[in-house]
mmCIF file of C-alpha atoms in Angstrom:
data_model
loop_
_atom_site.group_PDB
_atom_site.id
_atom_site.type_symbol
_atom_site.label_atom_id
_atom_site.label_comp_id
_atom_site.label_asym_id
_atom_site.label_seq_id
_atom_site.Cartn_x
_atom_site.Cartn_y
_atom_site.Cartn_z
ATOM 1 C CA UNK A 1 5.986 0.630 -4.298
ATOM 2 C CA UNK A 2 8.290 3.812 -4.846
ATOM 3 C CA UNK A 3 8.282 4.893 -8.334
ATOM 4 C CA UNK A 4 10.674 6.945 -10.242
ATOM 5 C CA UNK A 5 8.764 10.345 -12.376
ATOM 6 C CA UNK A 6 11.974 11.455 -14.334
ATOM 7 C CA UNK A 7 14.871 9.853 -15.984
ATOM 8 C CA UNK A 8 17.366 10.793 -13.377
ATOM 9 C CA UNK A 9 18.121 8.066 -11.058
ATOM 10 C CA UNK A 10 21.011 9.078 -9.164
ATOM 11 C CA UNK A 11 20.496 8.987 -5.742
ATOM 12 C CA UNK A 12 23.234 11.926 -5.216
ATOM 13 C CA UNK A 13 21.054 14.073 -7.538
ATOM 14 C CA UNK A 14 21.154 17.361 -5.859
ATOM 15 C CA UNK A 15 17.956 17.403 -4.961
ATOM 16 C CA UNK A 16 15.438 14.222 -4.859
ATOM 17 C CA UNK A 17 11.649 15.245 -4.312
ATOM 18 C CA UNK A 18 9.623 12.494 -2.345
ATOM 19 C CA UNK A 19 5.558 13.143 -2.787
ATOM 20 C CA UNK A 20 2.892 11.177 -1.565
ATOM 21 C CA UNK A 21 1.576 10.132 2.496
ATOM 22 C CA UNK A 22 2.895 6.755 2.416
ATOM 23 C CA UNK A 23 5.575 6.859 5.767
ATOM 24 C CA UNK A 24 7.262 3.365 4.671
ATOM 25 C CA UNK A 25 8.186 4.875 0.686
ATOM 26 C CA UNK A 26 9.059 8.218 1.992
ATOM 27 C CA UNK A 27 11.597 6.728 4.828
ATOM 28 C CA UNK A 28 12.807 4.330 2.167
ATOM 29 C CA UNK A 29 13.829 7.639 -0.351
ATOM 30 C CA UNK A 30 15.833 8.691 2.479
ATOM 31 C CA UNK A 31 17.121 5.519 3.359
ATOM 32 C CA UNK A 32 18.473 5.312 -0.148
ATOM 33 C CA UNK A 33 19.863 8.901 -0.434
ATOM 34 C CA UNK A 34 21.942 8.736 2.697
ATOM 35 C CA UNK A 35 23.061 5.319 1.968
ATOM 36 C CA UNK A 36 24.816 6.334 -1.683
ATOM 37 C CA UNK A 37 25.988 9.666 0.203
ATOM 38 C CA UNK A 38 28.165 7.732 2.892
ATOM 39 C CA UNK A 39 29.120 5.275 0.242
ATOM 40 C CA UNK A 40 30.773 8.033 -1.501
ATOM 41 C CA UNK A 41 31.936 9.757 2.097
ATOM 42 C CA UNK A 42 31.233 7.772 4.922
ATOM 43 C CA UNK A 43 31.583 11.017 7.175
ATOM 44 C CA UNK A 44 28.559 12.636 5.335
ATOM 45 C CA UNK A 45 26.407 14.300 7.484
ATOM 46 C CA UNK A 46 23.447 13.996 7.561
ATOM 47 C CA UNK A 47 20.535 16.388 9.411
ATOM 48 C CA UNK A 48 16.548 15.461 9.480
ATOM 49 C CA UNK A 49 14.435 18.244 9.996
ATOM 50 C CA UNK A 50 10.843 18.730 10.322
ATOM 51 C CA UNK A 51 8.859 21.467 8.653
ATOM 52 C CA UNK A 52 8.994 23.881 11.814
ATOM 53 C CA UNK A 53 12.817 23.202 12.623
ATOM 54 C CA UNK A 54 13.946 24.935 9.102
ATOM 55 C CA UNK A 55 13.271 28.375 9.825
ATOM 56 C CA UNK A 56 14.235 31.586 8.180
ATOM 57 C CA UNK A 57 17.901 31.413 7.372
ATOM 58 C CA UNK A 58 17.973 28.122 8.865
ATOM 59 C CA UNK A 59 18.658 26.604 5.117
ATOM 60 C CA UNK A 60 21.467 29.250 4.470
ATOM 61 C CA UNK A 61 23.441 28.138 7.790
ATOM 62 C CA UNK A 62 22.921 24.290 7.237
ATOM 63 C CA UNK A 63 24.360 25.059 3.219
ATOM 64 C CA UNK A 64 27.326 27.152 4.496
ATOM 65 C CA UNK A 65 30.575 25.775 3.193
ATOM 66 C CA UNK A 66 32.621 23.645 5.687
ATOM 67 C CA UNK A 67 36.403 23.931 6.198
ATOM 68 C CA UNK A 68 36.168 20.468 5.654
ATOM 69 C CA UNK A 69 34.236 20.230 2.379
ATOM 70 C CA UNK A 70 32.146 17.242 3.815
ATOM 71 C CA UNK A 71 29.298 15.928 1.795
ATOM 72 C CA UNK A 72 25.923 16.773 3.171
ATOM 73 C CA UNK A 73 22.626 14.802 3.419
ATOM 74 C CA UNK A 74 19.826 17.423 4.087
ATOM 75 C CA UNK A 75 16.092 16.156 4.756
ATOM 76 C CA UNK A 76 13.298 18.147 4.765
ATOM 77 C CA UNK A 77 10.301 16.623 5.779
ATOM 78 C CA UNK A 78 6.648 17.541 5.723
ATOM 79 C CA UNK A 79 7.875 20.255 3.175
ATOM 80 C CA UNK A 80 4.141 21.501 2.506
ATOM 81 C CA UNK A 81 4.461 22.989 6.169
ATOM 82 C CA UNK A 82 7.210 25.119 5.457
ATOM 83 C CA UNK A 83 6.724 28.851 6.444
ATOM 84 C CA UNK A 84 6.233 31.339 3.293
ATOM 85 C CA UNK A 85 9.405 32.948 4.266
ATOM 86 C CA UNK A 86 11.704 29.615 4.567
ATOM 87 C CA UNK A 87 9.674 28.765 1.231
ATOM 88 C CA UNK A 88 11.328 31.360 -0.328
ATOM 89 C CA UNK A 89 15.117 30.761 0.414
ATOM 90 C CA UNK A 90 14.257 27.305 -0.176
ATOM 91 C CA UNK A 91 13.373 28.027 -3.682
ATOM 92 C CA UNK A 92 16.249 30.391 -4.444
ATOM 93 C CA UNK A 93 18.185 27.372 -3.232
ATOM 94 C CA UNK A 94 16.857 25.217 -5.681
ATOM 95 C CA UNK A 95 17.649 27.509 -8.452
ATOM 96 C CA UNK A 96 21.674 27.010 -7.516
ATOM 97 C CA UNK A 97 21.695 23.425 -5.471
ATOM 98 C CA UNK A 98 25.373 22.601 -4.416
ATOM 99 C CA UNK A 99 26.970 19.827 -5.707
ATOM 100 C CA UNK A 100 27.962 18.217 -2.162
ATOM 101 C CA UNK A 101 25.138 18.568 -0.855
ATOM 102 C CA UNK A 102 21.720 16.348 -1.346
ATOM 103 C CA UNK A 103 18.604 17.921 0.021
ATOM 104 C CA UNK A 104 15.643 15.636 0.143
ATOM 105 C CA UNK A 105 12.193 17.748 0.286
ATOM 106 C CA UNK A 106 9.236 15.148 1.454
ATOM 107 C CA UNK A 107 6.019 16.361 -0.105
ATOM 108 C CA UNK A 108 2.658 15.154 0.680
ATOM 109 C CA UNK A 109 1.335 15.987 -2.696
ATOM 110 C CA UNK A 110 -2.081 18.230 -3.060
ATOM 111 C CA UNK A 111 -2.778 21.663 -3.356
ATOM 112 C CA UNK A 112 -0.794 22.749 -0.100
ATOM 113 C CA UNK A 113 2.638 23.828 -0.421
ATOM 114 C CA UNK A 114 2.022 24.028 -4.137
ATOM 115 C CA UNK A 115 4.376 26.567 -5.611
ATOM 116 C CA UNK A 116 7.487 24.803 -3.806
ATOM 117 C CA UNK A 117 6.452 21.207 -5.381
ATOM 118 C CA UNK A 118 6.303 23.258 -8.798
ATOM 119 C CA UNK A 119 9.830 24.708 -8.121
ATOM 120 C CA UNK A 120 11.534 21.772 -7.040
ATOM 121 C CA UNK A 121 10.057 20.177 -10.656
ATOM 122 C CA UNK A 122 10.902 23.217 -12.380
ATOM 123 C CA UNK A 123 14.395 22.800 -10.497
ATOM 124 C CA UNK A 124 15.211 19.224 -12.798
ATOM 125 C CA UNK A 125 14.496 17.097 -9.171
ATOM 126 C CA UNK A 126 14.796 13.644 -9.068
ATOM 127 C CA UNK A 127 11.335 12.842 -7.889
ATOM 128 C CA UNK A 128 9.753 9.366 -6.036
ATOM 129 C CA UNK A 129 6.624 8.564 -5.860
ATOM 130 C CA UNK A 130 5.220 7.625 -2.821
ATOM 131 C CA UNK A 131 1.288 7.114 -2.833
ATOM 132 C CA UNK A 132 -0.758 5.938 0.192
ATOM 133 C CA UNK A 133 -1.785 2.681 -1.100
ATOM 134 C CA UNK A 134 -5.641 2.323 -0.555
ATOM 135 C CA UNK A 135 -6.217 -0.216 -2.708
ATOM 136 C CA UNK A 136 -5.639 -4.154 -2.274
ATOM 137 C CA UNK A 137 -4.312 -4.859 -5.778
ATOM 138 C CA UNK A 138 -1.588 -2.105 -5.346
ATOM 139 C CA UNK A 139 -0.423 -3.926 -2.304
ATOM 140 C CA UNK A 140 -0.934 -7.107 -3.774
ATOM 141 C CA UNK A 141 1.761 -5.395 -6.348
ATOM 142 C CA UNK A 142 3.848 -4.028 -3.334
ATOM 143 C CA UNK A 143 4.584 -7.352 -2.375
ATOM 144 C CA UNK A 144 5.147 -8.929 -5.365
ATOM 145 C CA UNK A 145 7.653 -6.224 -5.744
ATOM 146 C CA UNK A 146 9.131 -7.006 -2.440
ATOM 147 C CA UNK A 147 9.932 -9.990 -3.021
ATOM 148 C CA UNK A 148 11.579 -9.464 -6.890
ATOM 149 C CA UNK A 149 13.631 -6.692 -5.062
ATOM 150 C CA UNK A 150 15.130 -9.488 -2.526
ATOM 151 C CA UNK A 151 15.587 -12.001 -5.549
ATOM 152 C CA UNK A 152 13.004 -14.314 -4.508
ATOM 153 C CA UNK A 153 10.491 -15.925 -6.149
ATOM 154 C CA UNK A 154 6.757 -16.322 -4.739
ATOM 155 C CA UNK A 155 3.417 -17.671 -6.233
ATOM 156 C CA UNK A 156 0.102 -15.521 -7.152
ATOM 157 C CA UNK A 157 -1.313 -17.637 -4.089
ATOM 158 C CA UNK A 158 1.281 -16.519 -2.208
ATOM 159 C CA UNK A 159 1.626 -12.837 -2.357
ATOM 160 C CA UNK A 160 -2.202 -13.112 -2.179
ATOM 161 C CA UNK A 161 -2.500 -14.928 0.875
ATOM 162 C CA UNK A 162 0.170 -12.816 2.571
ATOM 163 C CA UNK A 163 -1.830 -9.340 2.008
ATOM 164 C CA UNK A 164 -4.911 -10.920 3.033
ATOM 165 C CA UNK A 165 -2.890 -12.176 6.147
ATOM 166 C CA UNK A 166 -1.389 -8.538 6.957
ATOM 167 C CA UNK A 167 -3.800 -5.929 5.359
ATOM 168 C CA UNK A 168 -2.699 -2.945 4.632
ATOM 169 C CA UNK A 169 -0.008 -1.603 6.794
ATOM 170 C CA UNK A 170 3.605 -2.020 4.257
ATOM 171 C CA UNK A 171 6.040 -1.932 7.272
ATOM 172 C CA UNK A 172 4.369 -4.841 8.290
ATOM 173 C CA UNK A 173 3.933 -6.648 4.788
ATOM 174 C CA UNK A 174 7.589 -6.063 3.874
ATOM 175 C CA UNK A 175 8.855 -6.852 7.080
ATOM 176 C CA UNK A 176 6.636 -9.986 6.672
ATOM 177 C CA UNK A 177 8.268 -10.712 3.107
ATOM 178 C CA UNK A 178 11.659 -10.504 4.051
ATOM 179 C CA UNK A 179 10.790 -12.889 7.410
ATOM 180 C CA UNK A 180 9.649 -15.497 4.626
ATOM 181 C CA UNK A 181 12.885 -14.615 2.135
ATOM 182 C CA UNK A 182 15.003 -15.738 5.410
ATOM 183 C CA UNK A 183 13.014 -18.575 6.822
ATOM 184 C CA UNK A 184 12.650 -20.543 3.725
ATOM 185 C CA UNK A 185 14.386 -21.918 0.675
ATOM 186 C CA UNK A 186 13.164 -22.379 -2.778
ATOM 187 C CA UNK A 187 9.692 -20.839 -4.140
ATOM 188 C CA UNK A 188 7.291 -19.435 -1.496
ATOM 189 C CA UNK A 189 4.349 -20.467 -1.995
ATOM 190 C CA UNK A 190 0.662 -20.237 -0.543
ATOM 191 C CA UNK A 191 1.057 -23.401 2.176
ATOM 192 C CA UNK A 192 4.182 -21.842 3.519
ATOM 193 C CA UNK A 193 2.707 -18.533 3.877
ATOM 194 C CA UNK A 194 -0.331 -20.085 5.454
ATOM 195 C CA UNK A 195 1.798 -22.052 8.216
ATOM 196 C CA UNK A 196 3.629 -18.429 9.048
ATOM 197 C CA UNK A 197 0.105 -15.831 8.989
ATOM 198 C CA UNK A 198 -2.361 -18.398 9.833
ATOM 199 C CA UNK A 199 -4.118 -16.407 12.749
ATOM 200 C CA UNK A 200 -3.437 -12.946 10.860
ATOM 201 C CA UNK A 201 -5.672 -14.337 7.210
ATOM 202 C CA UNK A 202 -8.237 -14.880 9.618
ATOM 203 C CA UNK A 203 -8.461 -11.205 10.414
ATOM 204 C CA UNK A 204 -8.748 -10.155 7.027
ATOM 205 C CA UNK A 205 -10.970 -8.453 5.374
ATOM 206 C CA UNK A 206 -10.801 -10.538 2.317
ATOM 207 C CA UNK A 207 -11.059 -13.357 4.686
ATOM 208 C CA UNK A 208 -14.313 -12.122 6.080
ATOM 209 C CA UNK A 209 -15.662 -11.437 2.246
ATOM 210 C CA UNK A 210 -14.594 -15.240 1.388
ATOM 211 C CA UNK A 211 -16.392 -16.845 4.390
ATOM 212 C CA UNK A 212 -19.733 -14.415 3.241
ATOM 213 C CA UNK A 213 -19.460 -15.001 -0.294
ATOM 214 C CA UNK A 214 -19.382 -19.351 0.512
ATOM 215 C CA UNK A 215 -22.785 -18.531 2.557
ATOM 216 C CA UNK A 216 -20.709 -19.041 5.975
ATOM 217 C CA UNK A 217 -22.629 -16.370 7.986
ATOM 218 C CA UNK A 218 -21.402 -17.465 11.410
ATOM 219 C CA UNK A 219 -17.588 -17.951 10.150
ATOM 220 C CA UNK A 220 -17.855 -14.227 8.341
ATOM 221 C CA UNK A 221 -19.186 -12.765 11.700
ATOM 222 C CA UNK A 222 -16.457 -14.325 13.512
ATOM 223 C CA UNK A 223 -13.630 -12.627 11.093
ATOM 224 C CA UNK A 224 -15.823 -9.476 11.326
ATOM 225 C CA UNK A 225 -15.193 -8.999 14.384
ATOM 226 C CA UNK A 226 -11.507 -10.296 15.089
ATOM 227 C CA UNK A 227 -10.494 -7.845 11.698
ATOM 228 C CA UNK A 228 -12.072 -4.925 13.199
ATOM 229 C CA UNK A 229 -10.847 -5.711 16.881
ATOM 230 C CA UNK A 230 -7.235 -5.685 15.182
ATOM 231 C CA UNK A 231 -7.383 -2.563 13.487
ATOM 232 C CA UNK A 232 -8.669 -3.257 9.942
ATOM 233 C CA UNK A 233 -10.695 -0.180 8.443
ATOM 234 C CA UNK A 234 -14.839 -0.760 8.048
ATOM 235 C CA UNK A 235 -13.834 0.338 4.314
ATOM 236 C CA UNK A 236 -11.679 -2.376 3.330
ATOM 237 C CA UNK A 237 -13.972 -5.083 4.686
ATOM 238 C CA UNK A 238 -16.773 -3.511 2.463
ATOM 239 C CA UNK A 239 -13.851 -3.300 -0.447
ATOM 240 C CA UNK A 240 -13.222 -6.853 -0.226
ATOM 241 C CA UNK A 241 -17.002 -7.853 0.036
ATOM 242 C CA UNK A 242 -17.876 -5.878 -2.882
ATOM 243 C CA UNK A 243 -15.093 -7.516 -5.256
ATOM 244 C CA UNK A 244 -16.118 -10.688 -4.199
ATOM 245 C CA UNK A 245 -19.718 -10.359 -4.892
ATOM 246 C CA UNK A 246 -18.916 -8.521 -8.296
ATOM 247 C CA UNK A 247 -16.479 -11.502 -9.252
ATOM 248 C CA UNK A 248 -18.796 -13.675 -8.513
ATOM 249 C CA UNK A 249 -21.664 -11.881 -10.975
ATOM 250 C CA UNK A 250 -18.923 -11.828 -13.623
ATOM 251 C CA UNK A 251 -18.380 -15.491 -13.573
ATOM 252 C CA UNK A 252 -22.073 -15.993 -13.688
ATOM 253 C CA UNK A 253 -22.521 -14.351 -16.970
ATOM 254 C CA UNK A 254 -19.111 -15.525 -18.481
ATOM 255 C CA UNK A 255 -19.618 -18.152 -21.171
ATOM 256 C CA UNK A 256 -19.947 -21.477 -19.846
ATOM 257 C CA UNK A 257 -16.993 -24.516 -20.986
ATOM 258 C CA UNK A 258 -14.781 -21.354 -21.284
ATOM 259 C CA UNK A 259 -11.473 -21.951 -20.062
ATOM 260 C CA UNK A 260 -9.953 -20.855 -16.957
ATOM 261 C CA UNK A 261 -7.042 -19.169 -19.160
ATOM 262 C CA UNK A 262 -9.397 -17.310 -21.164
ATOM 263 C CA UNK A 263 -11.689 -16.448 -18.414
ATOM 264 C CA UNK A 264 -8.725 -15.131 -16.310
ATOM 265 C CA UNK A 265 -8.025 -12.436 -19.154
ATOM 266 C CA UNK A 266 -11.274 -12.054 -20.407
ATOM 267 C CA UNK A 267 -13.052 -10.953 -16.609
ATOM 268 C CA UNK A 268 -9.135 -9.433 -15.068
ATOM 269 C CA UNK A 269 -8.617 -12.181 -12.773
ATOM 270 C CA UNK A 270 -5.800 -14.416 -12.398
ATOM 271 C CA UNK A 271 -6.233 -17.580 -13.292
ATOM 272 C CA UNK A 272 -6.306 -18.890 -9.416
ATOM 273 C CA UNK A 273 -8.922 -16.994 -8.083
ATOM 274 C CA UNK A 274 -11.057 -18.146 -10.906
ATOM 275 C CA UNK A 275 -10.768 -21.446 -9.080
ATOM 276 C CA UNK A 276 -12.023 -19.878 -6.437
ATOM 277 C CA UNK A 277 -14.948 -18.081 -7.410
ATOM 278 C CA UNK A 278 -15.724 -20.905 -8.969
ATOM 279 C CA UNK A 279 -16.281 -22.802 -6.148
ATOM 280 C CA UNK A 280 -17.674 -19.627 -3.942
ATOM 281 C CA UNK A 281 -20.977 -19.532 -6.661
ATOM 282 C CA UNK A 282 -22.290 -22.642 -6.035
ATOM 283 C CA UNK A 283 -25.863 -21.513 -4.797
ATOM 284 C CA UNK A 284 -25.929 -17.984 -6.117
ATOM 285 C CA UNK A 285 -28.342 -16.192 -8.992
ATOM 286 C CA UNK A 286 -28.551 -13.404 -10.473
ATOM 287 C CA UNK A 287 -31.114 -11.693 -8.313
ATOM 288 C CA UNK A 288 -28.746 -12.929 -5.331
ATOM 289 C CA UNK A 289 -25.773 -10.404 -6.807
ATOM 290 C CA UNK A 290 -27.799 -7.608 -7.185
ATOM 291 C CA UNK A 291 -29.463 -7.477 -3.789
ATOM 292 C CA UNK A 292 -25.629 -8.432 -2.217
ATOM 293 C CA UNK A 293 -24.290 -5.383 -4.067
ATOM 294 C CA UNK A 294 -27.101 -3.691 -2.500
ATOM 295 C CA UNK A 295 -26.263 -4.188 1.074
ATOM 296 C CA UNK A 296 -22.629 -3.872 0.173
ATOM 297 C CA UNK A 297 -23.555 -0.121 -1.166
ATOM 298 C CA UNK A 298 -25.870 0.905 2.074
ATOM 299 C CA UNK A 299 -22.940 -0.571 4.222
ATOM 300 C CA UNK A 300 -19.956 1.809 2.512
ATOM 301 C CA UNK A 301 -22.435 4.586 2.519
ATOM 302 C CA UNK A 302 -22.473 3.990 6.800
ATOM 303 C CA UNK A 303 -18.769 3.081 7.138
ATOM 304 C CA UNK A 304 -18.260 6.134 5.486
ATOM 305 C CA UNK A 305 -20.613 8.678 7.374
ATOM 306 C CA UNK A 306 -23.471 7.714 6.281
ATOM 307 C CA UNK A 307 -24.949 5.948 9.549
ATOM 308 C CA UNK A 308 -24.150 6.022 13.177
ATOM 309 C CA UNK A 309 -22.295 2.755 13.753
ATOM 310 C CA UNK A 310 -20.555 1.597 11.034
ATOM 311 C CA UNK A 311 -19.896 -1.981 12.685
ATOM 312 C CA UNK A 312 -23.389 -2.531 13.092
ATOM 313 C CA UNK A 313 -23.720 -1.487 9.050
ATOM 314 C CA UNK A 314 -20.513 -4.106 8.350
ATOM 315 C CA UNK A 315 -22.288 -6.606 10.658
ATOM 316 C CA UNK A 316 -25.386 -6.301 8.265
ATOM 317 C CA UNK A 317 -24.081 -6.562 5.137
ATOM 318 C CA UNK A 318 -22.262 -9.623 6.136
ATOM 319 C CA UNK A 319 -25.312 -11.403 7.069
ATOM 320 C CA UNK A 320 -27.007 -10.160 3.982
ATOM 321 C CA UNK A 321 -24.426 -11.363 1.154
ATOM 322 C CA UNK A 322 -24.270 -14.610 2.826
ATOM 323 C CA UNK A 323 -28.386 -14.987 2.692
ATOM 324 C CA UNK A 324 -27.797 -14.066 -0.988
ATOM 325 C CA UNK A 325 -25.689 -17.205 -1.262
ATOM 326 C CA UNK A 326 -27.410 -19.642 0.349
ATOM 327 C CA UNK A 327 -30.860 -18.409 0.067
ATOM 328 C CA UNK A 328 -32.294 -21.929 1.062
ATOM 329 C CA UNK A 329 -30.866 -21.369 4.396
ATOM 330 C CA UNK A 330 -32.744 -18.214 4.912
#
């Protein structure tokens, strides 16, 4: 989710920085500036611009006192764009922000567009973090987040199941969230969210690395294909496989009688998917993790550029960490 870099939390600041690629956290910065300006004037205006419709002097107009006095909303948006020229009166602005006026610059971050990133920091902006989230355990978080943020309450299982239903686009895991926040009363937990996203968990990619990891070559194939056919990226199905094999080697080596509490803190896992594992190992050895990390490696080396069809390298490494599992039925 959005996070806050300063102290200042106002969303009237006079200027609120938004950095990071992630559309859903930078519209939702926006969202909340122009909703506290026309809650303080509900005839604020408010004008979204694009980095190539503030031009030169463009800033200087928009900023103009009104006869009016009318509080302004002004969003800039793919701010790294900006020309060098509009860069410049942009900074000067910064240096003397009116007090009526709330410009929101949205940053992507990185080396481009540097200098005005440093000014706006320089400038005491309100900034929001908004990282692409690449990773399933910070949208595991996202959603968990989601659903404190509508005053709900939702099981481990449950947020769980729900990313590995939707993936990883946040429009559609939030939307998803609040669907569940409306529908149903009480705790949401993992049967409810399995009766709403049935069909979408079996187009994940952690669904694919379950059925592989359980030895369930024809069932993993199956997902394969249906995650990829939906839009899933060839590097979060090799993700998934790869934490699924490595959770599976930690378990292996973890003391044996220990208990699932202890295990859960001891190997970073909550105490549910120890459960799991637990059950996904039956049939696997040591030898059997090492050559499914293997095949795991050679297939994010293709999915990444490394080969020439990177479904036929998912495809492969499926089949292989499934083998690994149940060797016998080699």
């Amino acid at each position: 989710m959005a996070t806050r870099k300063n102290s200042t939390d106002d969303p009237l600041a006079p200027i609120t920085l938004a950095v990071g690629q992630e559309e859903l956290l930078l519209d939702r910065a926006v969202r909340e500036v122009v909703a506290a300006a026309r809650a303080a004037d509900a005839d604020t205006d408010v004008r979204d611009l694009t980095s190539d419709q503030l031009q030169p002097g463009t800033l200087a107009e928009l900023v103009s006192p009104s006869l009016f006095s009318e509080r302004k909303v002004l969003v800039v948006r793919n701010a790294q764009d900006l020309s060098a020229d509009t860069v410049k009166e942009v900074k000067a602005y910064l240096a003397a922000p009116y007090e009526e006026i709330a410009l929101v610059l949205l940053h992507a971050g990185g080396v481009k567009g540097k200098g005005l990133l440093d000014a706006a920091r320089k400038a005491g902006a309100r900034e929001i973090a908004c990282p692409k989230m690449t990773k399933a355990a910070d949208r595991l978080a996202f959603v968990r987040g989601e659903f404190r943020t509508l005053g709900r309450s939702a099981t481990p299982e449950a947020c769980q199941t729900l990313v590995d239903a939707i993936g990883s686009d946040l429009r559609e895991l939030a939307s998803a969230a609040a669907q569940l926040c409306a529908d149903v009363e009480g705790t949401i937990d993992e049967a409810v969210v399995g009766r709403y996203y049935t069909g979408r968990a079996e187009a994940s990619s952690f669904t694919v690395a379950d059925r592989a990891v359980e030895g369930r070559a024809a069932e993993a194939l199956e997902a394969l294909r249906w995650s990829l056919a939906t839009g899933v990226a060839p590097v979060l199905i090799t993700s998934a496989l790869a934490q699924a094999v490595r959770a599976i080697g930690k378990l292996a080596s973890a003391p044996r009688g220990a208990r699932p509490g202890d295990l859960a803190r001891d190997l970073g896992m909550p105490p549910w998917k120890i459960d799991r594992v637990r059950q996904q190992m039956r049939g696997w050895s040591a030898d059997g993790v090492a050559d499914a990390l293997r095949a795991v490696a050679a297939a994010d080396a293709g999915v990444k550029g490394g080969g020439d069809d990177p479904e036929y390298a998912l495809e492969k490494a499926v089949v292989a960490v499934a083998r690994a599992a149940r060797p016998q039925r080699r």
